[in-house]
Amino acid sequence: MTTYSCTVGCGMAVKGLTCSQCGKELQPDIISKDDGSTVSISKCPDGCGKIKSPMCCGADMSHSQ
């Protein structure tokens, strides 16, 4: 199960985001924008959709499996 943790260090963590349509765990991924920058996302492995990955203290939370 994927755990997302605060990169700033406040200690906040989120474990296991799931898709409300199919119930599967969302998987971490990265998308590239037209300007070359990247955005951390979480996506459904069945293709139901994707969301911006969680944030804490104004920064993207990092993930571990």
PDB file of N, CA and C in Angstrom, residues 1-2 4 16-19 24-30 40-46 49-51 53 63-65:
ATOM      1  N   MET A   1       0.839  -1.177   0.000  1.00  0.00           N
ATOM      2  CA  MET A   1       0.000   0.000   0.000  1.00  0.00           C
ATOM      3  C   MET A   1       0.885   1.241   0.000  1.00  0.00           C
ATOM      4  N   THR A   2       0.598   2.178  -0.875  1.00  0.00           N
ATOM      5  CA  THR A   2       1.396   3.390  -1.008  1.00  0.00           C
ATOM      6  C   THR A   2       1.146   4.341   0.161  1.00  0.00           C
ATOM      7  N   TYR A   4       1.937   8.272   1.370  1.00  0.00           N
ATOM      8  CA  TYR A   4       2.373   9.611   0.999  1.00  0.00           C
ATOM      9  C   TYR A   4       2.754  10.346   2.276  1.00  0.00           C
ATOM     10  N   GLY A  16      -2.746   4.794   1.421  1.00  0.00           N
ATOM     11  CA  GLY A  16      -3.729   4.117   0.594  1.00  0.00           C
ATOM     12  C   GLY A  16      -4.873   4.954   0.069  1.00  0.00           C
ATOM     13  N   LEU A  17      -4.660   5.685  -1.005  1.00  0.00           N
ATOM     14  CA  LEU A  17      -5.748   6.382  -1.692  1.00  0.00           C
ATOM     15  C   LEU A  17      -6.418   5.396  -2.639  1.00  0.00           C
ATOM     16  N   THR A  18      -7.745   5.353  -2.659  1.00  0.00           N
ATOM     17  CA  THR A  18      -8.443   4.413  -3.532  1.00  0.00           C
ATOM     18  C   THR A  18      -9.415   5.126  -4.462  1.00  0.00           C
ATOM     19  N   CYS A  19      -9.650   4.520  -5.619  1.00  0.00           N
ATOM     20  CA  CYS A  19     -10.592   5.013  -6.618  1.00  0.00           C
ATOM     21  C   CYS A  19     -12.013   4.718  -6.142  1.00  0.00           C
ATOM     22  N   LYS A  24      -9.883   0.255  -6.578  1.00  0.00           N
ATOM     23  CA  LYS A  24      -8.459  -0.087  -6.610  1.00  0.00           C
ATOM     24  C   LYS A  24      -7.620   1.067  -6.070  1.00  0.00           C
ATOM     25  N   GLU A  25      -6.444   0.704  -5.540  1.00  0.00           N
ATOM     26  CA  GLU A  25      -5.532   1.700  -4.992  1.00  0.00           C
ATOM     27  C   GLU A  25      -4.939   2.560  -6.115  1.00  0.00           C
ATOM     28  N   LEU A  26      -4.921   3.876  -5.897  1.00  0.00           N
ATOM     29  CA  LEU A  26      -4.309   4.783  -6.866  1.00  0.00           C
ATOM     30  C   LEU A  26      -2.793   4.603  -6.843  1.00  0.00           C
ATOM     31  N   GLN A  27      -2.174   4.722  -8.010  1.00  0.00           N
ATOM     32  CA  GLN A  27      -0.736   4.538  -8.165  1.00  0.00           C
ATOM     33  C   GLN A  27      -0.063   5.878  -8.442  1.00  0.00           C
ATOM     34  N   PRO A  28       1.100   6.136  -7.814  1.00  0.00           N
ATOM     35  CA  PRO A  28       1.812   7.381  -8.074  1.00  0.00           C
ATOM     36  C   PRO A  28       2.347   7.417  -9.500  1.00  0.00           C
ATOM     37  N   ASP A  29       2.340   8.611 -10.094  1.00  0.00           N
ATOM     38  CA  ASP A  29       2.854   8.800 -11.448  1.00  0.00           C
ATOM     39  C   ASP A  29       3.251  10.263 -11.600  1.00  0.00           C
ATOM     40  N   ILE A  30       3.830  10.595 -12.723  1.00  0.00           N
ATOM     41  CA  ILE A  30       4.248  11.966 -13.038  1.00  0.00           C
ATOM     42  C   ILE A  30       3.785  12.288 -14.450  1.00  0.00           C
ATOM     43  N   SER A  40       3.306  15.794  -9.968  1.00  0.00           N
ATOM     44  CA  SER A  40       3.048  14.493  -9.344  1.00  0.00           C
ATOM     45  C   SER A  40       1.550  14.253  -9.319  1.00  0.00           C
ATOM     46  N   ILE A  41       1.142  13.058  -9.769  1.00  0.00           N
ATOM     47  CA  ILE A  41      -0.267  12.691  -9.772  1.00  0.00           C
ATOM     48  C   ILE A  41      -0.440  11.304  -9.168  1.00  0.00           C
ATOM     49  N   SER A  42      -1.679  10.966  -8.890  1.00  0.00           N
ATOM     50  CA  SER A  42      -2.052   9.609  -8.504  1.00  0.00           C
ATOM     51  C   SER A  42      -3.105   9.173  -9.503  1.00  0.00           C
ATOM     52  N   LYS A  43      -2.929   7.985 -10.091  1.00  0.00           N
ATOM     53  CA  LYS A  43      -3.864   7.558 -11.133  1.00  0.00           C
ATOM     54  C   LYS A  43      -4.415   6.171 -10.833  1.00  0.00           C
ATOM     55  N   CYS A  44      -5.618   5.931 -11.341  1.00  0.00           N
ATOM     56  CA  CYS A  44      -6.252   4.627 -11.196  1.00  0.00           C
ATOM     57  C   CYS A  44      -5.599   3.662 -12.186  1.00  0.00           C
ATOM     58  N   PRO A  45      -5.212   2.469 -11.724  1.00  0.00           N
ATOM     59  CA  PRO A  45      -4.580   1.508 -12.631  1.00  0.00           C
ATOM     60  C   PRO A  45      -5.535   0.986 -13.705  1.00  0.00           C
ATOM     61  N   ASP A  46      -6.856   1.131 -13.498  1.00  0.00           N
ATOM     62  CA  ASP A  46      -7.838   0.702 -14.496  1.00  0.00           C
ATOM     63  C   ASP A  46      -8.237   1.829 -15.453  1.00  0.00           C
ATOM     64  N   GLY A  49      -9.355   7.444 -13.914  1.00  0.00           N
ATOM     65  CA  GLY A  49      -9.011   8.862 -13.845  1.00  0.00           C
ATOM     66  C   GLY A  49      -7.721   9.084 -13.092  1.00  0.00           C
ATOM     67  N   LYS A  50      -7.408  10.365 -12.870  1.00  0.00           N
ATOM     68  CA  LYS A  50      -6.196  10.734 -12.145  1.00  0.00           C
ATOM     69  C   LYS A  50      -6.458  12.023 -11.386  1.00  0.00           C
ATOM     70  N   ILE A  51      -5.698  12.217 -10.307  1.00  0.00           N
ATOM     71  CA  ILE A  51      -5.810  13.410  -9.490  1.00  0.00           C
ATOM     72  C   ILE A  51      -4.415  13.952  -9.205  1.00  0.00           C
ATOM     73  N   SER A  53      -1.522  14.638  -6.867  1.00  0.00           N
ATOM     74  CA  SER A  53      -1.134  13.950  -5.645  1.00  0.00           C
ATOM     75  C   SER A  53      -1.323  14.862  -4.441  1.00  0.00           C
ATOM     76  N   HIS A  63       6.019   9.749  -2.039  1.00  0.00           N
ATOM     77  CA  HIS A  63       5.375   8.442  -1.896  1.00  0.00           C
ATOM     78  C   HIS A  63       6.397   7.339  -1.733  1.00  0.00           C
ATOM     79  N   SER A  64       5.969   6.294  -1.053  1.00  0.00           N
ATOM     80  CA  SER A  64       6.764   5.075  -0.939  1.00  0.00           C
ATOM     81  C   SER A  64       5.813   3.897  -1.033  1.00  0.00           C
ATOM     82  N   GLN A  65       6.283   2.774  -1.516  1.00  0.00           N
ATOM     83  CA  GLN A  65       5.426   1.599  -1.687  1.00  0.00           C
ATOM     84  C   GLN A  65       5.700   0.615  -0.584  1.00  0.00           C
TER      85      GLN A  65
END
